[in-house]
Short mmCIF file of C-alpha atoms and ligand atoms in Angstrom, two decimals:
data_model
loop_
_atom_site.label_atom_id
_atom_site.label_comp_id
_atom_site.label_asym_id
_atom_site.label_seq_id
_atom_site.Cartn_x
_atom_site.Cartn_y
_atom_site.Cartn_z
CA UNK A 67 -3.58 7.18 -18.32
CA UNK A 68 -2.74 4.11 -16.01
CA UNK A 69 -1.98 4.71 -12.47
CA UNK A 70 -1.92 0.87 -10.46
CA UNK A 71 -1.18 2.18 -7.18
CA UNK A 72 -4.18 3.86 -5.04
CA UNK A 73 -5.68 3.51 -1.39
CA UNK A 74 -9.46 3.77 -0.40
CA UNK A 75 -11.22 3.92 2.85
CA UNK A 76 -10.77 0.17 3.08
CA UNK A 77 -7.39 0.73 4.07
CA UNK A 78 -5.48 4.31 4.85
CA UNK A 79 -6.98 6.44 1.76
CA UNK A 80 -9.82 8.90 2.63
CA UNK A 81 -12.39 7.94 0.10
CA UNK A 82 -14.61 5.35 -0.81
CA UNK A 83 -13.91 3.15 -4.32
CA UNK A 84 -16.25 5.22 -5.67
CA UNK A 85 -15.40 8.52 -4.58
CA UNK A 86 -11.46 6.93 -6.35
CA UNK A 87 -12.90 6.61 -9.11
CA UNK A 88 -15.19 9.02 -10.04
CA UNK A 89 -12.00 11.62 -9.67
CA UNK A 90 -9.79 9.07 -11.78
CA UNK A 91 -12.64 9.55 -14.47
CA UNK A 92 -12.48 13.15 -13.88
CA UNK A 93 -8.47 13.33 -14.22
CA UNK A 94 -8.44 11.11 -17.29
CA UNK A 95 -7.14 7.73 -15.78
CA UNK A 96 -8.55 5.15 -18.14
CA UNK A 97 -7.36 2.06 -16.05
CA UNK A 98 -6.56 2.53 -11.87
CA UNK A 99 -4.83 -0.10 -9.29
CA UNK A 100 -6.95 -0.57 -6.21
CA UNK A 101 -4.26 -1.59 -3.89
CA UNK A 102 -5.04 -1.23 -0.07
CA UNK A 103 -3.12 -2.37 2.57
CA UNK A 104 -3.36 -6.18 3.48
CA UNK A 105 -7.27 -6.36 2.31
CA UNK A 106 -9.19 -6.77 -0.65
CA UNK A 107 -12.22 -5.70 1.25
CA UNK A 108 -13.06 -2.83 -1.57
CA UNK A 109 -12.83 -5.07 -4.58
CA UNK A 110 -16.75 -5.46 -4.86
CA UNK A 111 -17.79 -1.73 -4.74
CA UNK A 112 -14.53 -0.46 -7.20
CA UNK A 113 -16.36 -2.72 -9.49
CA UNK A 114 -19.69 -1.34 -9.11
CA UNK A 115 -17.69 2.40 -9.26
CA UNK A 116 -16.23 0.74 -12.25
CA UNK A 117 -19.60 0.35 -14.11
CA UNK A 118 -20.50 3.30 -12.94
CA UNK A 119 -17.48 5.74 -14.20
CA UNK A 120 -16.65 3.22 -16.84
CA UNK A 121 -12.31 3.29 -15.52
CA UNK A 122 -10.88 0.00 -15.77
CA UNK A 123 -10.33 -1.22 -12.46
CA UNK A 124 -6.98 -4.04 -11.69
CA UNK A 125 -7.51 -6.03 -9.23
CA UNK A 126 -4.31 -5.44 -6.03
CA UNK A 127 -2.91 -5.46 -3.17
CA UNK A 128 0.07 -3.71 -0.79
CA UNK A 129 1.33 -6.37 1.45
CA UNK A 130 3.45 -5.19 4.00
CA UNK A 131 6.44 -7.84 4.17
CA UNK A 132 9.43 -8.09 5.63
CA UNK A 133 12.95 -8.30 4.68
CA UNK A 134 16.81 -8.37 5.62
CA UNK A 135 15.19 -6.46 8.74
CA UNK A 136 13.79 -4.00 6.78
CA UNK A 137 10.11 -2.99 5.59
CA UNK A 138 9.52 -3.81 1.92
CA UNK A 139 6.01 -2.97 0.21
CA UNK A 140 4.98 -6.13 -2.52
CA UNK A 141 2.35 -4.84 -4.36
CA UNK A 142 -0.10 -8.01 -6.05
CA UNK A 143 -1.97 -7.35 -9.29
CA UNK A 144 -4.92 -9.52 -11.31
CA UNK A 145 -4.34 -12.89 -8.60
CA UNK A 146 -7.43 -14.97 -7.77
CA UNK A 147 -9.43 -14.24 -4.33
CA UNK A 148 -8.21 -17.59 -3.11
CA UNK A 149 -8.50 -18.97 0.49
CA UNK A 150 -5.11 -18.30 0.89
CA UNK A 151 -5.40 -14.66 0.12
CA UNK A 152 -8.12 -14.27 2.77
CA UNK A 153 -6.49 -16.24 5.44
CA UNK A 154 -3.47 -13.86 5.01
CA UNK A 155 -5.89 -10.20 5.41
CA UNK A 156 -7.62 -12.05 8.07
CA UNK A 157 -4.18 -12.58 10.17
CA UNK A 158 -2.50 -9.46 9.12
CA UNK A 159 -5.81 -7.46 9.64
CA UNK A 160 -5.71 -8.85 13.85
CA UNK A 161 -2.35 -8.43 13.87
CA UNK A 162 -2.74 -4.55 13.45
CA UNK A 163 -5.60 -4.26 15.35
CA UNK A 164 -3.59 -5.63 18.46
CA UNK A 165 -0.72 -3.47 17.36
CA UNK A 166 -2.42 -0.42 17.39
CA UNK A 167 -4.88 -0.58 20.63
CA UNK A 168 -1.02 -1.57 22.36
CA UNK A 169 -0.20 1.68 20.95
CA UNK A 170 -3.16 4.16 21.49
CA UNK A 171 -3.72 2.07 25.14
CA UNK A 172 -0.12 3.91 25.87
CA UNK A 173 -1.66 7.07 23.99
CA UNK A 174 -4.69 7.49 25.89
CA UNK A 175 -2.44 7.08 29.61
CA UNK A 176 -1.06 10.10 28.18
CA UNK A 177 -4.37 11.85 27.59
CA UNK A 178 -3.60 12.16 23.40
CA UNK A 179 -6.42 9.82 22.17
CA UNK A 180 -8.57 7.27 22.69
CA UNK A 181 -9.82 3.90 21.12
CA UNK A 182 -13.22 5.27 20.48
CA UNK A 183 -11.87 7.84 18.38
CA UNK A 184 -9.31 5.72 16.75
CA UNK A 185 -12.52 3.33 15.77
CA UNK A 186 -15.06 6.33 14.68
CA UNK A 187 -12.20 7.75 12.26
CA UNK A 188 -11.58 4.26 10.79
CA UNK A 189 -15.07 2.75 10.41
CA UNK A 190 -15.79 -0.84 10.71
CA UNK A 191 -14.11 -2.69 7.66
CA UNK A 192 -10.58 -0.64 6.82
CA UNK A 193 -7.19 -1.84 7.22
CA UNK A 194 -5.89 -0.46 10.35
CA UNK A 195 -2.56 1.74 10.43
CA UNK A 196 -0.90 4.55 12.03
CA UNK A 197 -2.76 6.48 9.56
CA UNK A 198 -6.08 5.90 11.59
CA UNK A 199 -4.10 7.42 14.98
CA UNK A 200 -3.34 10.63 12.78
CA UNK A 201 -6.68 11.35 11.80
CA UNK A 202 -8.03 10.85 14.95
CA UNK A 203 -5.51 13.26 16.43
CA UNK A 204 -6.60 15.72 13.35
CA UNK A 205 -10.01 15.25 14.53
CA UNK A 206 -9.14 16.75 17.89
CA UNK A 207 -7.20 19.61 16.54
CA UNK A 208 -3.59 18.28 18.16
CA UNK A 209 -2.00 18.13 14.28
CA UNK A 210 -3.12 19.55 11.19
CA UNK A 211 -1.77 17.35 8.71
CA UNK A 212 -1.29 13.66 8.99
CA UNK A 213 1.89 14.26 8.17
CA UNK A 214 2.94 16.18 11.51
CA UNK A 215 2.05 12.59 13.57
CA UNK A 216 4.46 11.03 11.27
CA UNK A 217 7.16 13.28 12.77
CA UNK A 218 6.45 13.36 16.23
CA UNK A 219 3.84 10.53 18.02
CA UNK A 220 3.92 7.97 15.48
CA UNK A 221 7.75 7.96 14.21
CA UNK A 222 9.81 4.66 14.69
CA UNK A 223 11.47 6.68 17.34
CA UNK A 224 8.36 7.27 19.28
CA UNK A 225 8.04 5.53 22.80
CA UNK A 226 4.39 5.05 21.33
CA UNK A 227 5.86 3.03 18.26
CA UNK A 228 4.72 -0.38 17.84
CA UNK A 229 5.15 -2.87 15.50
CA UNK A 230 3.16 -5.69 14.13
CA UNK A 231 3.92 -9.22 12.21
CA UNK A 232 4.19 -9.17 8.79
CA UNK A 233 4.84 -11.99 6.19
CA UNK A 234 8.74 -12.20 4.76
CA UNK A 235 9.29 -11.13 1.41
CA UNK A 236 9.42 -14.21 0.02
CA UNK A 237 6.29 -15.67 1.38
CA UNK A 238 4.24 -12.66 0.61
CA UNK A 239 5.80 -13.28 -3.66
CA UNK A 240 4.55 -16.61 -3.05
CA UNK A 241 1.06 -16.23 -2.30
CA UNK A 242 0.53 -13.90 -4.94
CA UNK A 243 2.35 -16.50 -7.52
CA UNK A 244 -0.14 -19.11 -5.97
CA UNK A 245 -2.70 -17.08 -6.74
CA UNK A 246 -1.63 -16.10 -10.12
CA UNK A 247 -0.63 -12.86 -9.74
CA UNK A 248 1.82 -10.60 -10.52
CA UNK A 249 4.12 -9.30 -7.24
CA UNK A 250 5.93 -5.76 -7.89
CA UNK A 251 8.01 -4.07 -5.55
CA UNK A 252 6.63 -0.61 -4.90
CA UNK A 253 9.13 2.35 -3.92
CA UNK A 254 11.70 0.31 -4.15
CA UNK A 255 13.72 3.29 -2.88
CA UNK A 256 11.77 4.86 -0.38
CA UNK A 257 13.70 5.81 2.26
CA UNK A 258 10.48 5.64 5.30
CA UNK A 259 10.03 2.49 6.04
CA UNK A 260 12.71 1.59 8.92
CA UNK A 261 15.71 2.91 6.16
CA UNK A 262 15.97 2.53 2.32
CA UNK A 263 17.25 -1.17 0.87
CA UNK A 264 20.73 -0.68 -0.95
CA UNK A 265 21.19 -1.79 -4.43
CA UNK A 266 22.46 -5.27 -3.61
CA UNK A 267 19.44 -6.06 -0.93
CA UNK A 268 17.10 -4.72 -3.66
CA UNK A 269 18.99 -7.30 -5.96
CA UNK A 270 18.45 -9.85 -3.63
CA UNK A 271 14.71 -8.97 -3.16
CA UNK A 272 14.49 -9.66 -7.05
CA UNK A 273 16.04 -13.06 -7.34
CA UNK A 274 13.40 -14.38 -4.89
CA UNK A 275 11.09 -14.11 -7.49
CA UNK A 276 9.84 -10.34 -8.07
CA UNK A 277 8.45 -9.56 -11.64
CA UNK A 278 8.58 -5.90 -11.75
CA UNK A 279 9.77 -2.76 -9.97
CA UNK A 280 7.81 0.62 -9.22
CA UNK A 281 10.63 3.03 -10.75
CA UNK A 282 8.16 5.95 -11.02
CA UNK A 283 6.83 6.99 -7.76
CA UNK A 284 7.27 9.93 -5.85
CA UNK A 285 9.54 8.25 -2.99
CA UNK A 286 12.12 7.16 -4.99
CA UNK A 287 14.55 9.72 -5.19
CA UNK A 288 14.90 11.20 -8.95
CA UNK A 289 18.79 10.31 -9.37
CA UNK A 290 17.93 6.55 -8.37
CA UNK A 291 14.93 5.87 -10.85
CA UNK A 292 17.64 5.40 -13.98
CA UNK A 293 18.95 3.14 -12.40
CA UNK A 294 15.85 1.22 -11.17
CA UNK A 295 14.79 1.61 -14.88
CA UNK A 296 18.55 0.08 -16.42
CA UNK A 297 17.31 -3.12 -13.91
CA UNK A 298 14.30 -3.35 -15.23
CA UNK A 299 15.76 -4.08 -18.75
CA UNK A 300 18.35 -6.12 -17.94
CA UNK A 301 16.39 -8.11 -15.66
CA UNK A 302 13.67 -8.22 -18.01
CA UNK A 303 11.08 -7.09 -15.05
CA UNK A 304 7.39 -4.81 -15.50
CA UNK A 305 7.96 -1.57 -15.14
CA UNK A 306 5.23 0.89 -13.22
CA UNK A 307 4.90 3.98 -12.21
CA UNK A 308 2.17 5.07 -9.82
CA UNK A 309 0.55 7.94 -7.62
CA UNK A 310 0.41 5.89 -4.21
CA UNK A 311 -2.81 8.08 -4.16
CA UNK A 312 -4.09 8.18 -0.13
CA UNK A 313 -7.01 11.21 -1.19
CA UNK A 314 -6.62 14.06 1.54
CA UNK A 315 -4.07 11.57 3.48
CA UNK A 316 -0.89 12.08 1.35
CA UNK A 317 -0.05 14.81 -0.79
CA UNK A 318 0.32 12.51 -3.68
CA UNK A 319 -2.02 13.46 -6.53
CA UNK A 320 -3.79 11.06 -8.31
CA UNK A 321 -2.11 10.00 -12.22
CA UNK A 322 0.86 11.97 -11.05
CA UNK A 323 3.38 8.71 -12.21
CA UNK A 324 1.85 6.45 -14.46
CA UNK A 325 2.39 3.12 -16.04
CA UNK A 326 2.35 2.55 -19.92
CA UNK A 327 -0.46 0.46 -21.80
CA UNK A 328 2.58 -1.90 -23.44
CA UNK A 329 3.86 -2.55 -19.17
CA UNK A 330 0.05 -3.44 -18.04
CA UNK A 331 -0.65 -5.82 -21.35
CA UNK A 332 2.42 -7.51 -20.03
CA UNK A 333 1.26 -7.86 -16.79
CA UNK A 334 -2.50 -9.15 -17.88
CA UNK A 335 -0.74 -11.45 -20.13
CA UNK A 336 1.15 -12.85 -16.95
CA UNK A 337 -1.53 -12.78 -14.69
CA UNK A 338 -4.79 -15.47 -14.27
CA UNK A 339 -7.27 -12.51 -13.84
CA UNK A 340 -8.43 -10.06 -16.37
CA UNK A 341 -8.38 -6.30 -16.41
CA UNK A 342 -12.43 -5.21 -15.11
CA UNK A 343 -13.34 -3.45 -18.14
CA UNK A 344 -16.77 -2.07 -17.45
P1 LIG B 452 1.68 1.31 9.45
O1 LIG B 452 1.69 0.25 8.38
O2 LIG B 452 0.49 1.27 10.31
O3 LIG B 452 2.96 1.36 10.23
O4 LIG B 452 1.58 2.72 8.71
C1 LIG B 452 2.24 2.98 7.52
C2 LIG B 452 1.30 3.76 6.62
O5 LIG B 452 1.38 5.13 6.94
C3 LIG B 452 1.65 3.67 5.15
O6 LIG B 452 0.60 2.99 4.52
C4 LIG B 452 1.69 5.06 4.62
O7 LIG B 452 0.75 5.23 3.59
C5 LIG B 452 1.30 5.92 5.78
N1 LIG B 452 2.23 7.05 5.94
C6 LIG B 452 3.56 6.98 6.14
N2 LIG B 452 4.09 8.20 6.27
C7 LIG B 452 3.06 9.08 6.12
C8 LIG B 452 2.97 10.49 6.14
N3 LIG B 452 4.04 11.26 6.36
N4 LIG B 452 1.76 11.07 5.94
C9 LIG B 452 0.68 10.30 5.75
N5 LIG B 452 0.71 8.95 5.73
C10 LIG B 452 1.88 8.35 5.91
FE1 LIG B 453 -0.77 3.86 3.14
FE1 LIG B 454 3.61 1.59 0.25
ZN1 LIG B 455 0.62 2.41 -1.10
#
């Protein structure tokens, strides 16, 4: 089983590379997708986790980008850690930093949390998000469920809301091209992040240079993954389908979508870097 779509501690998943990957080994995932948020921080200890379960790891990324004023996820597989690459985590990663001490400095006015606690719940090297506030209000009891925040403090519609820079769409493809990767558009569908892209956006979002589209994932609704899958074939695009795997952060289970062996030789065969095969 091949699932390219997974989060560690390095960004907003609750366990380390290893930790991944050991239950990927247990589950029966034979080849996983690290792909944090903005940062390939964890590359170096999924390959030692790699070597030490013996799952194939793929080399990614989930760049948050933006387009026609919308949020769209470009996920970046088997590219080169080139300068470029690193320049872009290192801007991104102060970007949110700024973005969410603006946000918790309105928080803690209001008694709900504090930077501290924001910083002992993230650690020192992971991608910061709203994520991070969540489990730092689970940590005091207010929520239960990172979820709940979602809902209520950290909603779009939240007078704590913030939001950050991000890339376009179109610069974000580009760096991973540069790079030699492979850009796919995850959850294409998902309905989250600031409103779901209609069918001629998503069209729009392909021509720019997008070589495959994440039809199986658990935020695309069910009636719109045909149709994702009928524009994968006529477009000639990778298919993938993916868990978006967070560990206790999401309820998304690890292997729950997966991509097929024939869809990841395709991307390899694209791509400048190989497949980790310990
Ligand atoms: P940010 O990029 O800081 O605005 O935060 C977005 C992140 O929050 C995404 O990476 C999601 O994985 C995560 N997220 C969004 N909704 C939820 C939710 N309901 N429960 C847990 N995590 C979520
Ligand atoms: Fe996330
Ligand atoms: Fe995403
Ligand atoms: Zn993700």
């Amino acid at each position: 089983m091949i699932d390219l779509h997974t989060h560690s501690a390095y960004s907003d998943g609750t366990q380390t590379p290893l930790e991944l990957m050991t239950e990927a080994a247990q589950v029966g995932i034979t080849v996983l997708g690290l792909t944090d948020h903005d940062t390939i921080a964890g590359y170096e200890d999924a390959k030692a986790a790699a070597e030490a379960t013996g799952v194939g790891l793929v080399t990614g990324i989930e760049i948050s980008t933006r387009f026609k004023g919308r949020v769209v996820h470009l996920l970046g597989y088997l590219f080169d850690h080139t300068r470029a690459i690193a320049e872009h985590c290192t801007r991104v990663r102060k970007a949110r930093v700024e973005r969410l001490r603006d946000m918790v400095d309105v928080m803690e006015r209001d008694g709900l949390i504090t930077w501290e606690e924001v910083q002992q719940v993230a650690g020192t090297d992971a991608t910061l998000g709203r994520p991070h506030i969540a489990d730092a209000l689970l940590q005091r009891g207010t929520i239960t469920h990172r979820d709940e925040a979602f809902t209520t403090y950290l909603s779009p519609s939240s007078p704590y809301y913030r939001s950050y820079w991000a890339p376009t769409l179109q610069e974000s493809i580009k760096l991973i091209h540069d790079a030699g990767g492979v850009a796919v558009w995850a959850h294409p569908r998902a309905a989250a992040r600031g409103g779901m892209h209609d069918w001629q956006a998503i069209r729009e979002g392909i021509a720019l240079g997008i070589d495959g589209l994440e039809v199986d994932h658990r935020d695309n609704p069910v009636a719109d993954r045909a149709k994702l899958a009928s524009m994968v074939s006529e477009l000639g695009l990778v298919r993938t389908g993916s868990s978006d795997y967070h560990g206790s952060g999401k309820h998304n289970q690890l292997g729950e979508h997966n991509t097929s062996p024939h869809m990841l030789e395709r991307i390899a065969h694209q791509a400048t870097m190989e497949v980790y095969r310990p």
